[in-house]
mmCIF file of C-alpha atoms in Angstrom:
data_model
loop_
_atom_site.group_PDB
_atom_site.id
_atom_site.type_symbol
_atom_site.label_atom_id
_atom_site.label_comp_id
_atom_site.label_asym_id
_atom_site.label_seq_id
_atom_site.Cartn_x
_atom_site.Cartn_y
_atom_site.Cartn_z
ATOM 1 C CA UNK L 1 -0.034 -0.121 -0.049
ATOM 2 C CA UNK L 2 1.380 3.368 -0.962
ATOM 3 C CA UNK L 3 2.015 6.111 1.479
ATOM 4 C CA UNK L 4 -0.744 8.790 1.742
ATOM 5 C CA UNK L 5 1.873 11.458 2.053
ATOM 6 C CA UNK L 6 3.328 13.038 -0.995
ATOM 7 C CA UNK L 7 7.110 13.335 -1.020
ATOM 8 C CA UNK L 8 6.845 17.143 -1.249
ATOM 9 C CA UNK L 9 4.808 17.117 1.933
ATOM 10 C CA UNK L 10 7.411 14.910 3.599
ATOM 11 C CA UNK L 11 10.155 17.321 2.481
ATOM 12 C CA UNK L 12 8.213 20.318 3.847
ATOM 13 C CA UNK L 13 7.737 18.690 7.160
ATOM 14 C CA UNK L 14 11.388 17.936 7.405
ATOM 15 C CA UNK L 15 12.301 21.539 6.514
ATOM 16 C CA UNK L 16 9.999 22.789 9.322
ATOM 17 C CA UNK L 17 11.433 20.455 11.855
ATOM 18 C CA UNK L 18 15.041 21.397 10.948
ATOM 19 C CA UNK L 19 14.113 25.110 11.308
ATOM 20 C CA UNK L 20 12.387 24.567 14.676
ATOM 21 C CA UNK L 21 15.413 22.616 15.977
ATOM 22 C CA UNK L 22 17.833 25.305 14.805
ATOM 23 C CA UNK L 23 15.873 28.238 16.098
ATOM 24 C CA UNK L 24 14.366 26.712 19.250
ATOM 25 C CA UNK L 25 10.720 26.627 19.682
ATOM 26 C CA UNK L 26 9.232 27.342 23.167
ATOM 27 C CA UNK L 27 5.571 26.876 23.756
ATOM 28 C CA UNK L 28 3.808 29.060 26.421
ATOM 29 C CA UNK L 29 0.228 28.064 27.434
ATOM 30 C CA UNK L 30 -0.449 31.475 28.904
ATOM 31 C CA UNK L 31 -0.418 33.049 25.405
ATOM 32 C CA UNK L 32 -1.354 29.917 23.669
ATOM 33 C CA UNK L 33 1.254 30.475 20.901
ATOM 34 C CA UNK L 34 4.803 29.490 20.100
ATOM 35 C CA UNK L 35 7.659 31.806 21.027
ATOM 36 C CA UNK L 36 10.481 31.293 18.495
ATOM 37 C CA UNK L 37 13.835 32.513 19.760
ATOM 38 C CA UNK L 38 17.044 32.529 17.593
ATOM 39 C CA UNK L 39 19.802 30.930 19.537
ATOM 40 C CA UNK L 40 21.996 33.907 19.074
ATOM 41 C CA UNK L 41 19.665 35.990 21.220
ATOM 42 C CA UNK L 42 18.370 33.505 23.650
ATOM 43 C CA UNK L 43 20.378 34.785 26.568
ATOM 44 C CA UNK L 44 19.285 38.358 25.861
ATOM 45 C CA UNK L 45 15.742 37.201 25.947
ATOM 46 C CA UNK L 46 16.229 35.174 29.107
ATOM 47 C CA UNK L 47 14.641 37.551 31.690
ATOM 48 C CA UNK L 48 11.432 38.185 29.660
ATOM 49 C CA UNK L 49 11.135 34.400 28.759
ATOM 50 C CA UNK L 50 11.547 33.127 32.306
ATOM 51 C CA UNK L 51 9.288 35.848 33.684
ATOM 52 C CA UNK L 52 6.614 33.770 31.892
ATOM 53 C CA UNK L 53 7.469 30.683 33.840
ATOM 54 C CA UNK L 54 7.512 28.854 30.435
ATOM 55 C CA UNK L 55 6.446 25.277 30.671
ATOM 56 C CA UNK L 56 8.766 24.199 27.791
ATOM 57 C CA UNK L 57 11.821 24.053 30.145
ATOM 58 C CA UNK L 58 12.570 20.346 30.750
ATOM 59 C CA UNK L 59 14.711 19.569 33.729
ATOM 60 C CA UNK L 60 17.829 17.455 33.972
ATOM 61 C CA UNK L 61 17.134 14.707 36.540
ATOM 62 C CA UNK L 62 19.789 14.615 39.292
ATOM 63 C CA UNK L 63 20.427 10.992 40.406
ATOM 64 C CA UNK L 64 22.568 9.636 43.276
ATOM 65 C CA UNK L 65 23.149 6.230 41.802
ATOM 66 C CA UNK L 66 24.644 5.777 38.402
ATOM 67 C CA UNK L 67 22.987 3.756 35.685
ATOM 68 C CA UNK L 68 24.878 3.560 32.549
ATOM 69 C CA UNK L 69 27.068 5.896 30.238
ATOM 70 C CA UNK L 70 24.024 6.112 27.750
ATOM 71 C CA UNK L 71 21.730 7.357 30.599
ATOM 72 C CA UNK L 72 23.874 9.521 32.912
ATOM 73 C CA UNK L 73 26.704 11.988 33.017
ATOM 74 C CA UNK L 74 29.134 12.925 35.761
ATOM 75 C CA UNK L 75 32.100 15.190 35.957
ATOM 76 C CA UNK L 76 35.308 13.715 37.537
ATOM 77 C CA UNK L 77 37.436 15.119 40.205
ATOM 78 C CA UNK L 78 40.464 17.191 39.332
ATOM 79 C CA UNK L 79 43.035 19.396 40.951
ATOM 80 C CA UNK L 80 41.901 22.867 40.427
ATOM 81 C CA UNK L 81 40.108 25.755 42.071
ATOM 82 C CA UNK L 82 36.508 26.286 42.676
ATOM 83 C CA UNK L 83 35.766 28.248 39.416
ATOM 84 C CA UNK L 84 37.064 25.496 37.203
ATOM 85 C CA UNK L 85 35.613 22.638 39.160
ATOM 86 C CA UNK L 86 32.100 24.390 39.137
ATOM 87 C CA UNK L 87 32.300 25.159 35.437
ATOM 88 C CA UNK L 88 32.872 21.350 34.977
ATOM 89 C CA UNK L 89 29.696 20.695 36.880
ATOM 90 C CA UNK L 90 27.691 23.232 35.039
ATOM 91 C CA UNK L 91 28.912 22.058 31.622
ATOM 92 C CA UNK L 92 28.074 18.443 32.543
ATOM 93 C CA UNK L 93 24.532 19.554 33.442
ATOM 94 C CA UNK L 94 24.314 21.485 30.140
ATOM 95 C CA UNK L 95 25.409 18.597 28.226
ATOM 96 C CA UNK L 96 23.090 16.214 30.072
ATOM 97 C CA UNK L 97 20.228 18.646 29.133
ATOM 98 C CA UNK L 98 21.052 18.622 25.449
ATOM 99 C CA UNK L 99 21.673 14.921 25.189
ATOM 100 C CA UNK L 100 18.645 13.757 27.252
ATOM 101 C CA UNK L 101 20.603 12.157 30.074
ATOM 102 C CA UNK L 102 20.639 12.403 33.837
ATOM 103 C CA UNK L 103 23.274 14.124 35.956
ATOM 104 C CA UNK L 104 25.123 12.422 38.830
ATOM 105 C CA UNK L 105 27.074 14.622 41.193
ATOM 106 C CA UNK L 106 30.535 13.174 42.196
ATOM 107 C CA UNK L 107 31.437 16.327 44.185
ATOM 108 C CA UNK L 108 34.714 17.982 45.116
ATOM 109 C CA UNK L 109 35.880 15.357 47.479
ATOM 110 C CA UNK L 110 39.568 15.160 46.818
ATOM 111 C CA UNK L 111 42.113 17.046 49.038
ATOM 112 C CA UNK L 112 44.136 17.914 45.933
ATOM 113 C CA UNK L 113 42.763 21.358 45.298
ATOM 114 C CA UNK L 114 44.202 24.688 44.439
ATOM 115 C CA UNK L 115 43.738 28.190 45.785
ATOM 116 C CA UNK L 116 42.672 27.226 49.365
ATOM 117 C CA UNK L 117 39.210 26.038 48.267
ATOM 118 C CA UNK L 118 37.101 25.265 51.230
ATOM 119 C CA UNK L 119 36.097 21.730 50.298
ATOM 120 C CA UNK L 120 33.239 21.572 52.845
ATOM 121 C CA UNK L 121 31.511 24.734 51.310
ATOM 122 C CA UNK L 122 32.424 23.770 47.884
ATOM 123 C CA UNK L 123 30.626 20.481 48.182
ATOM 124 C CA UNK L 124 27.463 22.186 49.375
ATOM 125 C CA UNK L 125 27.031 25.254 47.325
ATOM 126 C CA UNK L 126 26.213 23.464 43.998
ATOM 127 C CA UNK L 127 23.174 22.172 45.756
ATOM 128 C CA UNK L 128 23.344 18.546 44.517
ATOM 129 C CA UNK L 129 23.701 15.532 46.654
ATOM 130 C CA UNK L 130 26.770 13.500 46.234
ATOM 131 C CA UNK L 131 26.113 10.283 44.450
ATOM 132 C CA UNK L 132 27.611 6.967 43.491
ATOM 133 C CA UNK L 133 28.439 7.764 39.819
ATOM 134 C CA UNK L 134 31.023 5.245 38.691
ATOM 135 C CA UNK L 135 28.725 3.607 36.095
ATOM 136 C CA UNK L 136 27.921 7.006 34.291
ATOM 137 C CA UNK L 137 29.971 8.559 31.593
ATOM 138 C CA UNK L 138 32.457 10.497 33.571
ATOM 139 C CA UNK L 139 34.270 13.519 31.974
ATOM 140 C CA UNK L 140 37.001 15.677 33.132
ATOM 141 C CA UNK L 141 37.688 18.519 30.692
ATOM 142 C CA UNK L 142 35.624 16.497 28.045
ATOM 143 C CA UNK L 143 32.203 18.024 28.725
ATOM 144 C CA UNK L 144 33.751 21.303 29.464
ATOM 145 C CA UNK L 145 35.403 21.485 25.994
ATOM 146 C CA UNK L 146 32.260 20.262 24.384
ATOM 147 C CA UNK L 147 30.057 22.822 26.061
ATOM 148 C CA UNK L 148 32.413 25.781 26.385
ATOM 149 C CA UNK L 149 34.520 26.006 23.113
ATOM 150 C CA UNK L 150 34.561 27.597 19.706
ATOM 151 C CA UNK L 151 32.856 24.406 18.287
ATOM 152 C CA UNK L 152 29.610 25.337 20.055
ATOM 153 C CA UNK L 153 27.496 28.405 20.450
ATOM 154 C CA UNK L 154 27.476 29.194 24.224
ATOM 155 C CA UNK L 155 24.332 31.099 24.301
ATOM 156 C CA UNK L 156 22.369 28.223 22.740
ATOM 157 C CA UNK L 157 23.891 25.321 24.682
ATOM 158 C CA UNK L 158 23.917 27.201 28.098
ATOM 159 C CA UNK L 159 20.426 28.336 27.555
ATOM 160 C CA UNK L 160 17.949 30.067 29.872
ATOM 161 C CA UNK L 161 16.534 26.594 31.081
ATOM 162 C CA UNK L 162 19.903 25.236 31.894
ATOM 163 C CA UNK L 163 20.931 28.436 33.639
ATOM 164 C CA UNK L 164 17.796 28.540 35.746
ATOM 165 C CA UNK L 165 17.938 25.012 36.995
ATOM 166 C CA UNK L 166 21.647 25.577 37.971
ATOM 167 C CA UNK L 167 20.930 28.851 39.723
ATOM 168 C CA UNK L 168 17.927 27.305 41.571
ATOM 169 C CA UNK L 169 20.108 24.548 43.037
ATOM 170 C CA UNK L 170 23.017 27.042 43.748
ATOM 171 C CA UNK L 171 20.682 29.292 45.716
ATOM 172 C CA UNK L 172 19.724 26.356 47.834
ATOM 173 C CA UNK L 173 23.291 25.435 48.380
ATOM 174 C CA UNK L 174 24.484 28.955 49.236
ATOM 175 C CA UNK L 175 21.551 29.365 51.700
ATOM 176 C CA UNK L 176 22.876 26.152 53.528
ATOM 177 C CA UNK L 177 26.216 27.944 54.267
ATOM 178 C CA UNK L 178 24.441 31.122 55.307
ATOM 179 C CA UNK L 179 25.084 33.213 52.186
ATOM 180 C CA UNK L 180 21.868 34.820 50.769
ATOM 181 C CA UNK L 181 23.057 38.375 50.105
ATOM 182 C CA UNK L 182 26.058 39.907 48.256
ATOM 183 C CA UNK L 183 28.612 41.641 50.324
ATOM 184 C CA UNK L 184 29.132 45.374 50.185
ATOM 185 C CA UNK L 185 26.331 46.429 47.831
ATOM 186 C CA UNK L 186 24.311 49.532 48.043
ATOM 187 C CA UNK L 187 20.664 49.908 47.572
ATOM 188 C CA UNK L 188 19.464 52.445 44.888
ATOM 189 C CA UNK L 189 22.988 52.214 43.158
ATOM 190 C CA UNK L 190 24.262 50.395 40.144
ATOM 191 C CA UNK L 191 26.535 47.840 41.963
ATOM 192 C CA UNK L 192 29.623 47.123 39.862
ATOM 193 C CA UNK L 193 31.784 44.097 40.934
ATOM 194 C CA UNK L 194 35.334 44.079 39.583
ATOM 195 C CA UNK L 195 37.426 40.958 39.890
ATOM 196 C CA UNK L 196 41.108 41.671 40.083
ATOM 197 C CA UNK L 197 43.022 38.422 40.515
ATOM 198 C CA UNK L 198 46.162 38.841 42.492
ATOM 199 C CA UNK L 199 46.767 36.518 45.408
ATOM 200 C CA UNK L 200 47.782 33.179 43.940
ATOM 201 C CA UNK L 201 48.893 34.769 40.637
ATOM 202 C CA UNK L 202 51.495 37.006 42.415
ATOM 203 C CA UNK L 203 52.672 34.069 44.472
ATOM 204 C CA UNK L 204 53.124 31.918 41.283
ATOM 205 C CA UNK L 205 54.690 34.709 39.069
ATOM 206 C CA UNK L 206 58.095 33.206 39.234
ATOM 207 C CA UNK L 207 57.125 29.599 38.943
ATOM 208 C CA UNK L 208 54.331 29.198 36.205
ATOM 209 C CA UNK L 209 54.228 30.779 32.937
ATOM 210 C CA UNK L 210 50.414 30.849 32.857
ATOM 211 C CA UNK L 211 50.415 33.022 36.008
ATOM 212 C CA UNK L 212 52.010 35.917 34.083
ATOM 213 C CA UNK L 213 49.220 35.644 31.584
ATOM 214 C CA UNK L 214 46.502 35.862 34.275
ATOM 215 C CA UNK L 215 47.872 39.095 35.946
ATOM 216 C CA UNK L 216 46.167 42.260 34.897
ATOM 217 C CA UNK L 217 48.223 45.428 35.870
ATOM 218 C CA UNK L 218 46.748 47.959 38.304
ATOM 219 C CA UNK L 219 46.816 50.610 35.497
ATOM 220 C CA UNK L 220 44.565 48.474 33.380
ATOM 221 C CA UNK L 221 42.061 48.071 36.292
ATOM 222 C CA UNK L 222 42.123 51.799 36.668
ATOM 223 C CA UNK L 223 41.203 52.270 33.154
ATOM 224 C CA UNK L 224 38.322 49.793 33.603
ATOM 225 C CA UNK L 225 37.008 51.763 36.610
ATOM 226 C CA UNK L 226 37.247 55.138 34.710
ATOM 227 C CA UNK L 227 35.425 53.502 31.800
ATOM 228 C CA UNK L 228 32.580 52.526 34.244
ATOM 229 C CA UNK L 229 32.400 56.011 35.634
ATOM 230 C CA UNK L 230 31.991 57.477 32.209
ATOM 231 C CA UNK L 231 29.571 54.975 31.141
ATOM 232 C CA UNK L 232 27.260 55.518 34.028
ATOM 233 C CA UNK L 233 27.923 59.245 34.326
ATOM 234 C CA UNK L 234 25.088 60.905 36.059
ATOM 235 C CA UNK L 235 23.856 57.746 37.817
ATOM 236 C CA UNK L 236 24.707 56.548 41.302
ATOM 237 C CA UNK L 237 27.301 53.858 41.072
ATOM 238 C CA UNK L 238 29.048 51.814 43.688
ATOM 239 C CA UNK L 239 32.154 49.831 42.719
ATOM 240 C CA UNK L 240 33.552 46.969 44.612
ATOM 241 C CA UNK L 241 37.017 45.769 43.767
ATOM 242 C CA UNK L 242 37.278 42.054 44.724
ATOM 243 C CA UNK L 243 40.986 41.170 45.103
ATOM 244 C CA UNK L 244 43.713 40.252 47.660
ATOM 245 C CA UNK L 245 46.432 42.291 49.200
ATOM 246 C CA UNK L 246 46.769 45.501 51.357
ATOM 247 C CA UNK L 247 44.705 48.667 50.973
ATOM 248 C CA UNK L 248 47.854 50.542 50.004
ATOM 249 C CA UNK L 249 48.252 48.310 47.084
ATOM 250 C CA UNK L 250 45.092 49.962 45.488
ATOM 251 C CA UNK L 251 45.712 53.710 46.027
ATOM 252 C CA UNK L 252 45.742 54.191 42.325
ATOM 253 C CA UNK L 253 42.049 53.083 42.288
ATOM 254 C CA UNK L 254 40.789 54.552 45.539
ATOM 255 C CA UNK L 255 42.595 57.843 46.125
ATOM 256 C CA UNK L 256 40.268 60.858 45.507
ATOM 257 C CA UNK L 257 37.099 58.792 44.901
ATOM 258 C CA UNK L 258 34.115 58.074 47.089
ATOM 259 C CA UNK L 259 32.327 55.662 44.851
ATOM 260 C CA UNK L 260 34.592 52.716 45.305
ATOM 261 C CA UNK L 261 35.502 50.192 48.014
ATOM 262 C CA UNK L 262 37.925 47.244 48.465
ATOM 263 C CA UNK L 263 36.629 43.748 49.266
ATOM 264 C CA UNK L 264 40.025 42.176 50.198
ATOM 265 C CA UNK L 265 38.401 39.043 51.727
ATOM 266 C CA UNK L 266 41.076 36.411 50.876
ATOM 267 C CA UNK L 267 40.359 32.618 50.660
ATOM 268 C CA UNK L 268 38.050 32.674 53.688
ATOM 269 C CA UNK L 269 35.661 35.039 51.769
ATOM 270 C CA UNK L 270 35.724 33.021 48.501
ATOM 271 C CA UNK L 271 32.157 31.892 48.428
ATOM 272 C CA UNK L 272 30.565 35.298 49.430
ATOM 273 C CA UNK L 273 32.783 36.909 46.764
ATOM 274 C CA UNK L 274 31.633 34.448 44.058
ATOM 275 C CA UNK L 275 27.986 34.903 45.129
ATOM 276 C CA UNK L 276 28.439 38.682 44.805
ATOM 277 C CA UNK L 277 29.725 38.302 41.356
ATOM 278 C CA UNK L 278 26.494 36.526 40.404
ATOM 279 C CA UNK L 279 24.285 39.169 41.933
ATOM 280 C CA UNK L 280 26.059 42.285 40.775
ATOM 281 C CA UNK L 281 24.341 44.575 38.294
ATOM 282 C CA UNK L 282 27.587 44.876 36.306
ATOM 283 C CA UNK L 283 30.320 42.267 36.567
ATOM 284 C CA UNK L 284 33.821 42.897 35.277
ATOM 285 C CA UNK L 285 35.514 39.409 35.238
ATOM 286 C CA UNK L 286 39.159 38.878 35.880
ATOM 287 C CA UNK L 287 41.569 36.529 34.072
ATOM 288 C CA UNK L 288 40.246 33.633 36.022
ATOM 289 C CA UNK L 289 37.643 30.813 35.888
ATOM 290 C CA UNK L 290 36.522 31.995 39.239
ATOM 291 C CA UNK L 291 34.737 35.024 37.988
ATOM 292 C CA UNK L 292 34.094 33.455 34.559
ATOM 293 C CA UNK L 293 31.985 30.739 36.192
ATOM 294 C CA UNK L 294 30.031 33.346 38.069
ATOM 295 C CA UNK L 295 29.462 35.202 34.982
ATOM 296 C CA UNK L 296 27.888 32.228 33.365
ATOM 297 C CA UNK L 297 25.161 32.514 36.121
ATOM 298 C CA UNK L 298 25.139 36.189 36.290
ATOM 299 C CA UNK L 299 21.613 37.694 36.978
ATOM 300 C CA UNK L 300 22.548 41.439 36.300
ATOM 301 C CA UNK L 301 22.429 43.450 33.087
ATOM 302 C CA UNK L 302 25.901 43.530 31.936
ATOM 303 C CA UNK L 303 29.129 41.500 31.860
ATOM 304 C CA UNK L 304 32.540 42.774 30.828
ATOM 305 C CA UNK L 305 35.779 41.013 30.115
ATOM 306 C CA UNK L 306 39.256 42.741 29.579
ATOM 307 C CA UNK L 307 39.946 42.637 25.851
ATOM 308 C CA UNK L 308 43.539 42.369 25.060
ATOM 309 C CA UNK L 309 44.268 40.667 28.271
ATOM 310 C CA UNK L 310 41.916 37.644 27.766
ATOM 311 C CA UNK L 311 44.351 34.698 27.803
ATOM 312 C CA UNK L 312 42.306 31.992 29.342
ATOM 313 C CA UNK L 313 40.826 28.772 28.080
ATOM 314 C CA UNK L 314 37.453 30.013 27.320
ATOM 315 C CA UNK L 315 35.638 32.099 24.907
ATOM 316 C CA UNK L 316 33.233 34.836 26.025
ATOM 317 C CA UNK L 317 29.653 34.384 24.892
ATOM 318 C CA UNK L 318 28.607 36.891 22.131
ATOM 319 C CA UNK L 319 26.402 39.010 24.410
ATOM 320 C CA UNK L 320 29.318 39.865 26.755
#
């Protein structure tokens, strides 16, 4: 018996299906119509789309017992700081979302860590229970490279649904360690957070070549601060410089200005610093996965990265 569908009809259906997959179709029952958002602008549209509480957002199931590589993903342990480790977790969740698999959380349970990461807090703040994940597909840099690289479009893969699920879990995790507010921000001001990586970079300058590439001169930070003042001229701004060192080290930034303060919290303030990056109205990331990872979950209006000094492993999304 011949098919009732003409080949031209089948070709048309295939073309429409390809279009919807490429541009992303999101159905909202409130308006009883489809919202089509090009992947290039999906992050720009995040606030308005998520305000509708769209039912199209599927969720990655978080499991505590691995099943099989075809059904679940985990991110392996690695010797690194909190930012890189959390980026690995976020990328695994994003990859699980796009491949239709579950996520199993191994956690940061090795003592071989860098930058004085507080392992107890680091295991809590992602908001996921630690599971037995040995039978899942376990990646180290694998999922990270697949999700955050030039071969993929960050705004599409790390889409509003993925960001929202990770943020929700993160908020629960941070509340468990008593962090629910950023530090040093002022009401009725545009709160600008600037990450200036110094501490470990200054210690490593004579030892590791990559430390030199992660150090941004004080003069460059001063240029960034002045740019912010000009950009928001006439508005009330409050600039927080998150870094390490002594106040006298930052006189070039602070002398003669009353719109800036230093947050020299050190390793013990790592988590509240990261949380403040996420919550800032404007975030200027440093040459570090620490602030880069926060930028991926940033809830403010604008993210900036230092062009000409960006020598890290990641590409900035198009909207930065």
